[in-house]
Each structure stands twice: as structure tokens, then as C-alpha cells.
mmCIF file of C-alpha atoms in Angstrom:
data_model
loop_
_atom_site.group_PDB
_atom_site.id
_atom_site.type_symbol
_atom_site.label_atom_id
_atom_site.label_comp_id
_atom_site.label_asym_id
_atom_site.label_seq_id
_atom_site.Cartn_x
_atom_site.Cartn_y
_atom_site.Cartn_z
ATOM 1 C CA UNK A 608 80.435 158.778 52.739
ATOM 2 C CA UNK A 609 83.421 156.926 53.602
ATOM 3 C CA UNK A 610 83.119 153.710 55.095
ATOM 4 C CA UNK A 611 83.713 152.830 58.871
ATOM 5 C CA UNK A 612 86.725 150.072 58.510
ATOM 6 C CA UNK A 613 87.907 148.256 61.274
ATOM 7 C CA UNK A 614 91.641 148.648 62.988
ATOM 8 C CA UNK A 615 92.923 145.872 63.969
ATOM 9 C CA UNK A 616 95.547 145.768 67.052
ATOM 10 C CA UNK A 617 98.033 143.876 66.793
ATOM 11 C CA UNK A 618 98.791 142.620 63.173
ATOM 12 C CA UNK A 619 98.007 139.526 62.557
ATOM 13 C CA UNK A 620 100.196 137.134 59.786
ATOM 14 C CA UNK A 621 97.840 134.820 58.126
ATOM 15 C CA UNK A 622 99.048 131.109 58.057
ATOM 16 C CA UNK A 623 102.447 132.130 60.233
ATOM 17 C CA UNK A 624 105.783 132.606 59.327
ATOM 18 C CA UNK A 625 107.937 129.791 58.612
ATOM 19 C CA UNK A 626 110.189 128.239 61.577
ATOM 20 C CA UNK A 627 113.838 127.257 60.728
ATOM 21 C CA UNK A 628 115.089 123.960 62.358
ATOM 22 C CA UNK A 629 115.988 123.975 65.519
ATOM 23 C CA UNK A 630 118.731 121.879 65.868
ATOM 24 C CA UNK A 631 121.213 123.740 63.451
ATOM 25 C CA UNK A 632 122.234 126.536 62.846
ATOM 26 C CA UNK A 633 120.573 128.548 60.799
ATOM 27 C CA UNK A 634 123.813 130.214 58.472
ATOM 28 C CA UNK A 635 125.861 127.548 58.423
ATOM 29 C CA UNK A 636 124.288 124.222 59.468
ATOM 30 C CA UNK A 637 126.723 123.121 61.711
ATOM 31 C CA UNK A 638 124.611 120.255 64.075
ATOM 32 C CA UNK A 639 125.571 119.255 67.492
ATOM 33 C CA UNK A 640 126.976 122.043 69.518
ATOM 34 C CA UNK A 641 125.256 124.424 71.647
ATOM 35 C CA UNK A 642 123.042 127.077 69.518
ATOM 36 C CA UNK A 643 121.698 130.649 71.283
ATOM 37 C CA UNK A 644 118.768 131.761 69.995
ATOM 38 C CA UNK A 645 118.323 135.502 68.572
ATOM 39 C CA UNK A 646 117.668 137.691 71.866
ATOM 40 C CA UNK A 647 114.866 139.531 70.697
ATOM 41 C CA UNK A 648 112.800 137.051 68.559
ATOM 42 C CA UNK A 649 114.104 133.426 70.502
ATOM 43 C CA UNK A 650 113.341 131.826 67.415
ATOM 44 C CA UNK A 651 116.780 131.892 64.856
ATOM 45 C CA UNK A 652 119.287 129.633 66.236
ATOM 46 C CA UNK A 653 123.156 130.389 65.685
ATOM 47 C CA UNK A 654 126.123 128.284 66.494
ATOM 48 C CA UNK A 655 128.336 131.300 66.719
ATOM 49 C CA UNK A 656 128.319 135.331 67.463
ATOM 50 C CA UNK A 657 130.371 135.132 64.130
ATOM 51 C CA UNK A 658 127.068 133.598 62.336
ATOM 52 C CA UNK A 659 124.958 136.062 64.455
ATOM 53 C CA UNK A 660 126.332 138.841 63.112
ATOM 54 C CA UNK A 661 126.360 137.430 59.365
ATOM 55 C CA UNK A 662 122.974 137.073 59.212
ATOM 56 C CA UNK A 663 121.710 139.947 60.883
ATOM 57 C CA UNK A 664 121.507 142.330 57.799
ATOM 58 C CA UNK A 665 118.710 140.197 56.602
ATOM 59 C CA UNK A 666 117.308 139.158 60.024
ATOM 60 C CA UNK A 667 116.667 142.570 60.979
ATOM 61 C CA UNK A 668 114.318 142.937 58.450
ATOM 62 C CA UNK A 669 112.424 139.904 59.997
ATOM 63 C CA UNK A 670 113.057 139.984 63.338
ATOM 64 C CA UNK A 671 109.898 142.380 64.914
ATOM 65 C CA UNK A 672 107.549 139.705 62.385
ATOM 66 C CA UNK A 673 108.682 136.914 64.599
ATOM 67 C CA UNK A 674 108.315 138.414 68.251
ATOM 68 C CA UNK A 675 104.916 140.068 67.086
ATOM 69 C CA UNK A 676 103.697 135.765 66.021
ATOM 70 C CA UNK A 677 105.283 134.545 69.174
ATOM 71 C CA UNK A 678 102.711 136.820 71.175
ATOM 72 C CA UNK A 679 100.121 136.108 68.958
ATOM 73 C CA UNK A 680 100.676 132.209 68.959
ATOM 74 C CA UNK A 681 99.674 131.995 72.747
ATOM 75 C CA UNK A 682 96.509 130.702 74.026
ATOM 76 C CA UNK A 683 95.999 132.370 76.996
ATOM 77 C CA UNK A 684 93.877 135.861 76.206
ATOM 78 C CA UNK A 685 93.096 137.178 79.573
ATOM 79 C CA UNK A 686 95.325 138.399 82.332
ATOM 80 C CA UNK A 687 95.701 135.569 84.647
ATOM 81 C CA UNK A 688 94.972 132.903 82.352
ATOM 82 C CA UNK A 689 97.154 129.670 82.003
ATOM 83 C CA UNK A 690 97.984 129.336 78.558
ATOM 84 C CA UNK A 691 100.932 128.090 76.140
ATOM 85 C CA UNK A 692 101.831 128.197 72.326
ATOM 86 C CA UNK A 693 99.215 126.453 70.241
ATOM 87 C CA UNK A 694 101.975 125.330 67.846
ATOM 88 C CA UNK A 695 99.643 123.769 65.078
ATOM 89 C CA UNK A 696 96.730 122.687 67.705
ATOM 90 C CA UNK A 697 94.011 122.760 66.123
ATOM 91 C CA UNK A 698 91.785 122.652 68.893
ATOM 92 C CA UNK A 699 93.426 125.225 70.484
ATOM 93 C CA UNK A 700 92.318 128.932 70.088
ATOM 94 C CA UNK A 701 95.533 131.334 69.953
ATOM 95 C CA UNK A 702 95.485 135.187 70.767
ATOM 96 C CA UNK A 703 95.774 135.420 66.796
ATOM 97 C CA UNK A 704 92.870 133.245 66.069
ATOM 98 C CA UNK A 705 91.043 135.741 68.298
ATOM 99 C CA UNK A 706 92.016 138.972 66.579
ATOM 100 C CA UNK A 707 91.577 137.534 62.838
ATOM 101 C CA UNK A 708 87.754 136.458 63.695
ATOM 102 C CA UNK A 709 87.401 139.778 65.371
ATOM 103 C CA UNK A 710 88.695 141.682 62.842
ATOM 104 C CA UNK A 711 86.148 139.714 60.510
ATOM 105 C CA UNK A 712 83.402 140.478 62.148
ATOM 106 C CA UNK A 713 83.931 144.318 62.799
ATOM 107 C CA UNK A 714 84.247 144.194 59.059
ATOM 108 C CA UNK A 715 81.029 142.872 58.904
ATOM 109 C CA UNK A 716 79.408 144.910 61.039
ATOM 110 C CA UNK A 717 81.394 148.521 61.344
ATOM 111 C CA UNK A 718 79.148 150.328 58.617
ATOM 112 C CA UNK A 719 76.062 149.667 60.112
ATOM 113 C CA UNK A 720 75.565 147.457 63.374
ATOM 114 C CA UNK A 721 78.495 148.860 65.585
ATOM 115 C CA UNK A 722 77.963 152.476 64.238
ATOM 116 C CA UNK A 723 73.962 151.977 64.872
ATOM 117 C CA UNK A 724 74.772 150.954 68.369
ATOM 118 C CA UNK A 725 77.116 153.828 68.896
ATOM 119 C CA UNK A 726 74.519 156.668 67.681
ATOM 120 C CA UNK A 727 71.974 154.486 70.508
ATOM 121 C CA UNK A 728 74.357 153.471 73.508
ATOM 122 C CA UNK A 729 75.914 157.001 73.743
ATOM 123 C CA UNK A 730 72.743 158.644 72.152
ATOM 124 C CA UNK A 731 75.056 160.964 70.286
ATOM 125 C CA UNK A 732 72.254 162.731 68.729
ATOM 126 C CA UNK A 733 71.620 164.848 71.945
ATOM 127 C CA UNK A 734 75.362 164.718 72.824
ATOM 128 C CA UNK A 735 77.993 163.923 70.057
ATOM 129 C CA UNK A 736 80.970 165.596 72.602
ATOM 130 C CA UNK A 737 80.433 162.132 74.191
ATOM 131 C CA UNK A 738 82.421 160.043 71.704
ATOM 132 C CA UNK A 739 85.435 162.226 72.948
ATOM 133 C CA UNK A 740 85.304 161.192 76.639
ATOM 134 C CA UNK A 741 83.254 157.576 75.927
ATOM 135 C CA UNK A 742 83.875 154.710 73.948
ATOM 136 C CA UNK A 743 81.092 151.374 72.778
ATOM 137 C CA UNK A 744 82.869 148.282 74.791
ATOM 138 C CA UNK A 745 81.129 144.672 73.260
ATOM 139 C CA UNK A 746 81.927 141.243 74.311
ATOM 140 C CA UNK A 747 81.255 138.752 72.267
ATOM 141 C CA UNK A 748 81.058 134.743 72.744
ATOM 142 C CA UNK A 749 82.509 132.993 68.750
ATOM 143 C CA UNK A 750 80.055 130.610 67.272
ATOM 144 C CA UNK A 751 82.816 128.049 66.365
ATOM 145 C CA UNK A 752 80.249 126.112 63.518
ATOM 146 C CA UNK A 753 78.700 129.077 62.402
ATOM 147 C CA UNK A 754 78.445 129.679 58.597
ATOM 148 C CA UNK A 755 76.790 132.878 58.170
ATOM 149 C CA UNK A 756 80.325 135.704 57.854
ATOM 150 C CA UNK A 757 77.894 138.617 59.355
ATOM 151 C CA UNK A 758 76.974 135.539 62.767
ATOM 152 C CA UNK A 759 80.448 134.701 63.694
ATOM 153 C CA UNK A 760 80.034 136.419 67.578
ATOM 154 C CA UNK A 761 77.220 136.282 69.498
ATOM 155 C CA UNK A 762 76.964 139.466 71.847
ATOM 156 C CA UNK A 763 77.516 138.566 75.664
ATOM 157 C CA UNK A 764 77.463 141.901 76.968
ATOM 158 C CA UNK A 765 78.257 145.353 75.919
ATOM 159 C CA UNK A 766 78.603 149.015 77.931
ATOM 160 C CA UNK A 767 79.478 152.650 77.250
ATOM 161 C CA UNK A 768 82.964 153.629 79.442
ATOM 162 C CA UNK A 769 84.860 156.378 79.844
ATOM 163 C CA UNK A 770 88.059 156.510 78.541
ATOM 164 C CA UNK A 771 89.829 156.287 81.602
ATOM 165 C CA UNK A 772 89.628 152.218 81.612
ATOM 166 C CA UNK A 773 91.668 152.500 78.256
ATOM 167 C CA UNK A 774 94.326 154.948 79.702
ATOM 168 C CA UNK A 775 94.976 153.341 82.751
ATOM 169 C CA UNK A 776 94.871 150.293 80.595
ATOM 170 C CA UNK A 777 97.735 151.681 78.244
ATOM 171 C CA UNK A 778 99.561 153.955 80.825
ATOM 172 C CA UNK A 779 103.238 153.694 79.642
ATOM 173 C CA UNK A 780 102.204 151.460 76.531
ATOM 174 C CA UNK A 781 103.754 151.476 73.255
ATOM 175 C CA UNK A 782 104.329 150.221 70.005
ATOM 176 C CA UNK A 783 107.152 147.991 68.962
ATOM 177 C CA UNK A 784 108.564 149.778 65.986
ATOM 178 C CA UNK A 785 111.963 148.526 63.990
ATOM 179 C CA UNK A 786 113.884 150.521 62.213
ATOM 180 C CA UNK A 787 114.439 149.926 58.620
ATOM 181 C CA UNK A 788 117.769 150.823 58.502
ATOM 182 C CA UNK A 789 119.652 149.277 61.556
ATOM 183 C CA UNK A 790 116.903 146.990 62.543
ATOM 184 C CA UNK A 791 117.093 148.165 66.011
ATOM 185 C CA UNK A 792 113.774 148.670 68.402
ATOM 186 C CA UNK A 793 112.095 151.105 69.932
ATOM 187 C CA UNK A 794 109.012 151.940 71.247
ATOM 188 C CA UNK A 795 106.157 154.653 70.157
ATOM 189 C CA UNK A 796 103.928 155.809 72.068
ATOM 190 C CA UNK A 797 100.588 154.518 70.560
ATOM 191 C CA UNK A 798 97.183 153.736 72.356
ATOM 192 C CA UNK A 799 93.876 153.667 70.841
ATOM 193 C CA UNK A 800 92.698 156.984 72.081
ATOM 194 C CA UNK A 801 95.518 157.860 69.976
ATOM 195 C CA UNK A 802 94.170 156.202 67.394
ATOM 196 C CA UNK A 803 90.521 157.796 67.213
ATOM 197 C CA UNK A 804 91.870 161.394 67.446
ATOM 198 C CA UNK A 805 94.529 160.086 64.245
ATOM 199 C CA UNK A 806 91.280 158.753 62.909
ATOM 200 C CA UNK A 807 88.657 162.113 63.357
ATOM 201 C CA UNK A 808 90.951 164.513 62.505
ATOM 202 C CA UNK A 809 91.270 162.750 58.987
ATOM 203 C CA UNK A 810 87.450 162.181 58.769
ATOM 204 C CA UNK A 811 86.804 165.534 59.439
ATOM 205 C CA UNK A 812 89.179 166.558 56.885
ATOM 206 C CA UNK A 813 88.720 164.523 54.169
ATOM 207 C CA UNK A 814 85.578 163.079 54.424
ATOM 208 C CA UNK A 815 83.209 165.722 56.272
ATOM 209 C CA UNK A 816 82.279 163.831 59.382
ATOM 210 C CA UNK A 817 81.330 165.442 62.340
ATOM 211 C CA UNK A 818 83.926 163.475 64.253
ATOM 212 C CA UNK A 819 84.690 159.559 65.413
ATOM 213 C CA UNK A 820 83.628 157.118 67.873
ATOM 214 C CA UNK A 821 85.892 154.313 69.043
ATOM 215 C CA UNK A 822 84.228 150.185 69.875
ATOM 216 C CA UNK A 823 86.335 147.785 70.785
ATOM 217 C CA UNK A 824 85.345 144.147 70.977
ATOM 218 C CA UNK A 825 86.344 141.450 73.419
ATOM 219 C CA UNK A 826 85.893 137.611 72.715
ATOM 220 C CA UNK A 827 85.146 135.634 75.593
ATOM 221 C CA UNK A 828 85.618 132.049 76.410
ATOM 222 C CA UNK A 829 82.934 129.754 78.278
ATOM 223 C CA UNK A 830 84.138 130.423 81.532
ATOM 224 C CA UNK A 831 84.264 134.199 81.317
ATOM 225 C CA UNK A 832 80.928 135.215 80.419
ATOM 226 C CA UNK A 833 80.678 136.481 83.384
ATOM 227 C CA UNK A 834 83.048 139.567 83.525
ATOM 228 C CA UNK A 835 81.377 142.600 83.311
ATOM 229 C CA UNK A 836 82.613 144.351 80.118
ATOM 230 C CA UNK A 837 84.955 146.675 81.782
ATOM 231 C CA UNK A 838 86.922 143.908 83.424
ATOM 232 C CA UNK A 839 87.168 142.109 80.251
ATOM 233 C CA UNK A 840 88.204 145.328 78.591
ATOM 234 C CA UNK A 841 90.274 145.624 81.531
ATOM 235 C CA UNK A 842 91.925 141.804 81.330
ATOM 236 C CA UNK A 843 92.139 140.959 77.550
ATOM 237 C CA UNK A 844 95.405 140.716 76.205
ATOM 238 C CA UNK A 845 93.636 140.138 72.365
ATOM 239 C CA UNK A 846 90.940 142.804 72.045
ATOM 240 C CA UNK A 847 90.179 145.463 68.406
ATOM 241 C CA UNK A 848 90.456 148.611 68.203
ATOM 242 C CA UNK A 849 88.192 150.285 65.641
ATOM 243 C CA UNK A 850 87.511 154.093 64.846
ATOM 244 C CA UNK A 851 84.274 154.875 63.565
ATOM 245 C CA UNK A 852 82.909 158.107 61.476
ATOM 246 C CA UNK A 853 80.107 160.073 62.609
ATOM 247 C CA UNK A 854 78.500 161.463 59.631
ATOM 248 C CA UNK A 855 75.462 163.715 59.066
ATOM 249 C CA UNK A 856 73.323 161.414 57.589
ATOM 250 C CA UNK A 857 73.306 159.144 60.649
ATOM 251 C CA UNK A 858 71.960 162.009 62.894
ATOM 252 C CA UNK A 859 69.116 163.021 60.776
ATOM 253 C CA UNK A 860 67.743 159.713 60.837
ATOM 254 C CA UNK A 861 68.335 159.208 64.455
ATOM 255 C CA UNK A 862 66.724 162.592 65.532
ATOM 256 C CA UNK A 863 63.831 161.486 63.743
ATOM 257 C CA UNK A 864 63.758 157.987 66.163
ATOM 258 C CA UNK A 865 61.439 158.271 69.594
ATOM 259 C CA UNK A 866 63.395 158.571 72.352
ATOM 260 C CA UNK A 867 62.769 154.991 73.200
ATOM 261 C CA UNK A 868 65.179 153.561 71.059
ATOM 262 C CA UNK A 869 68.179 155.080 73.658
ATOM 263 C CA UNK A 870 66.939 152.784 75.898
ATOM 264 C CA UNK A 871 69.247 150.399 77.299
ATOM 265 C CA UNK A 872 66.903 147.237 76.731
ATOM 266 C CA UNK A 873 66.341 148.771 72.842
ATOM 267 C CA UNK A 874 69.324 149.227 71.652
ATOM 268 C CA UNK A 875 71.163 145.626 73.076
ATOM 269 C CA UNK A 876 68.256 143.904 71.848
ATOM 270 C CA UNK A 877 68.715 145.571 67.924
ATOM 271 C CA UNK A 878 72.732 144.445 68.966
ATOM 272 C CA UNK A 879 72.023 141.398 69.429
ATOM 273 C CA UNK A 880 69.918 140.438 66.558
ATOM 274 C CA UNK A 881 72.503 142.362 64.170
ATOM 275 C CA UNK A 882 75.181 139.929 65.312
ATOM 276 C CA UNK A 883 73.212 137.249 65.252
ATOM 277 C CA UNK A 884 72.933 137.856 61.091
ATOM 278 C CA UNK A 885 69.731 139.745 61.184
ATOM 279 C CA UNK A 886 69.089 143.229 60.832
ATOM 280 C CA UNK A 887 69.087 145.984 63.411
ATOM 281 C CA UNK A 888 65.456 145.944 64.727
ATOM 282 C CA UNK A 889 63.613 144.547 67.977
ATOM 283 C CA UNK A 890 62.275 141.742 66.039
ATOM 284 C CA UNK A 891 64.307 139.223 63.908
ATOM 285 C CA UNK A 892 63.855 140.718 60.507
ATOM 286 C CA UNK A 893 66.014 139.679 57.552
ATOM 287 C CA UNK A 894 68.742 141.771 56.265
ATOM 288 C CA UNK A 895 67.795 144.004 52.976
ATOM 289 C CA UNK A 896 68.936 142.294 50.011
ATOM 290 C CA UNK A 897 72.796 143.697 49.018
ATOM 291 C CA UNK A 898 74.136 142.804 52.787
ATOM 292 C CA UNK A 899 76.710 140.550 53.185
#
């Protein structure tokens, strides 16, 4: 059975790129005159359009890397929220710190917890057309000092919506793509309903699933715990995207569950003790030996 990784949007560059000085220019060195900055990235500094233009053969190959960390570099991770460039802070949390813990823990937790509490939430067993008009929506709260990889989030909420929240999220959306060649821009369209139907059709075909579900997690600070999860869904500017397989084996063993554990109360409760590092039960059991 293949296994249920996550997909994380946007990339994120581990450590961050390297930022030239920024009181010379960057080709020939010259200091002390007026230097404009790269239009697109606002991070290479020239002295001249002559320099510019030098340079951009290699730039171009560079240039979408450094707009993409700009966005990421930002603190604030809600619409609305006052925020600025964390530029080394340490005790500041940036839109990429965000994504790179999420991304860790839907690694953690994608083969069993989030596709557990997919099969539940939407009980899929009576209705697996669901995952194509519904998606799992989980906010989560980041245990800054924890030390357990599976207990970095602590659940805050979750909630089964319709996919409308995500298209009128993403209406007119698009990636940022850069051309190889000519380095220019342009956009694709790309959402993460996209995604998931990218995602099933090469499940079903290579791997025999019966189709895909899409989660997406949410981290929320202190103060916005309480959001409902389809206004944080609806607000975050940092959230990941992950496709999921539905296999066989997973509805077999659900069927075979009392209807019970479809139960809104049941299945949070099992979510909530998964993500706190134990395993997917009512009670706080410990995880089979083998997990990590």
C-alpha cells in the first residue's frame, strides 16, 4: 500500500538563502551611489541597468527562490494580522517556521492519525463520494518545548467542509512558476482541489486506491483559538495541503467498527490523543512498538 505523504504548500528553504550586502552593488561593488533593487525579488541591489542586465542570466535562475523566502520570512500568518520579517528573531515565529513544523507533523501522522480521522469525520465507509465534495480541516496549537516528533501540535479544533471554502478561498489563485529558459514569470493555475484530483487519479492508477481525501492543517497562535476552523481555513496565509489514499484495507476494518465511533465526540477524542503522541483510541494508550 503506498504511503499517505504529506504536500506541503508553499516550499519551504531550510536555513534561508544567503543575502548579499546591501550597500553595494552586487556585480561590481561600486559603494556609495544610489542602488535599485531587482523588481521582482527586492533583494539584489545594482548600481546600474548596465549591471542589471549582466547579472540577470544567473539571477534568473534565483530570482522566484528569493520572492518565495521573502513571503515565507513574515510573521504575520492570518489575514489581518500585524506582522514584519523575522530577520534572524529567534523569538519570532515566521510563516516558514509554520509550514516546516506542519509539514513535520503531517509526516508523522498522515499514515495513520489524519487518514483514521478522515475514514471517522466523513464516515467514508457509508459514503466514500464524500471525499470529492468534503475535505478534514484541523487546527492545531505548536507545543514550542515539546520533544516527542509524533506531539509537536496539539489539536484545537477540527471540522469536515465542503469544498467551497477552498474555492472561494483560491478563486483566481495561482502558482508562481519561472521559466527555465528566460527566467520570466507566470502564473499556473494550481489550488489544492487541484491537487487531490492530481493526487487520486495517480493512486487509483498506480497504487489501487479507491480514491483520495484532502486535510489541511492550520496552526494557531494564543489569541486565535477561538476561530472556528473554517475561518481559520478561511484567514491563514501558512496552512498544508495534503492528499491522502483511500485504500481497501482501511474500509474493511472500519465497516467492522460500531457505528459509534462516527460520532463527533469519538472520533476528536481518538484525534486528540493521536496528536498528543498516543495512539488512536478513547483512552491514552501507548503507541505499538515500531511507531515513530
Amino acid at each position: 500500500m503506498a504511503s499517505n505523504d504529506c504536500v506541503v504548500v508553499p516550499p519551504f528553504v531550510e536555513g534561508g538563502l544567503p543575502t548579499p550586502p546591501k550597500d553595494e552593488c552586487f556585480v561590481c561593488k561600486k559603494t556609495g551611489v544610489n542602488l535599485q533593487r531587482c523588481s521582482k525579488c527586492r533583494t539584489f541591489p545594482y548600481c546600474s541597468k548596465e549591471c542589471q542586465a549582466s547579472d540577470w542570466k544567473e539571477h534568473k535562475k534565483i530570482c522566484l527562490a528569493y520572492i518565495q523566502q521573502g513571503a515565507l520570512d513574515y510573521t504575520a500568518t492570518s489575514k489581518g494580522m500585524k506582522g514584519r520579517s523575522k530577520k534572524g528573531r529567534d523569538n519570532l515565529r515566521s510563516r516558514g517556521d509554520v509550514i516546516r513544523d506542519l509539514g513535520a507533523t503531517a509526516q508523522r501522522h498522515n499514515g495513520d492519525t489524519f487518514t483514521m480521522a478522515c475514514w471517522h469525520a466523513m464516515n467514508l465507509v457509508q459514503d466514500i463520494g464524500k471525499a470529492k465534495t468534503h475535505f478534514l480541516a484541523v487546527t492545531l496549537s505548536r507545543n514550542l518545548n515539546a520533544t516527542n516528533p509524533r506531539a509537536l501540535h496539539s489539536l484545537v479544533d477540527a471540522a469536515v467542509l465542503p469544498f467551497a471554502v477552498l474555492e472561494e478561498k483560491f478563486s483566481g489563485a495561482a502558482l508562481l512558476a519561472q521559466d527555465a529558459s528566460s527566467g520570466s514569470h507566470r502564473e499556473i493555475p494550481m489550488t489544492p482541489l487541484d491537487m487531490l484530483r492530481a493526487n487520486e487519479r495517480e493512486r487509483v492508477r498506480d497504487d489501487g486506491a479507491l480514491g483520495a481525501v484532502l486535510v489541511t492543517c492550520v496552526e494557531l497562535g494564543p489569541k486565535e483559538k477561538a476561530k472556528s476552523v473554517e475561518q481559520a481555513v478561511r484567514d491563514t496565509m501558512c496552512p498544508t495541503y495534503h492528499p491522502l489514499g483511500l485504500f481497501g484495507v482501511h474500509q474493511r476494518s472500519i465497516s467492522a467498527m460500531p457505528a459509534i465511533v462516527f460520532e463527533e465526540r469519538f472520533w476528536k477524542l481518538c484525534l486528540r490523543n493521536a496528536l498528543d503522541g498516543y495512539a488512536w483510541a478513547l483512552q491514552r494508550h501507548p503507541l505499538p512498538a515500531g511507531y515513530e
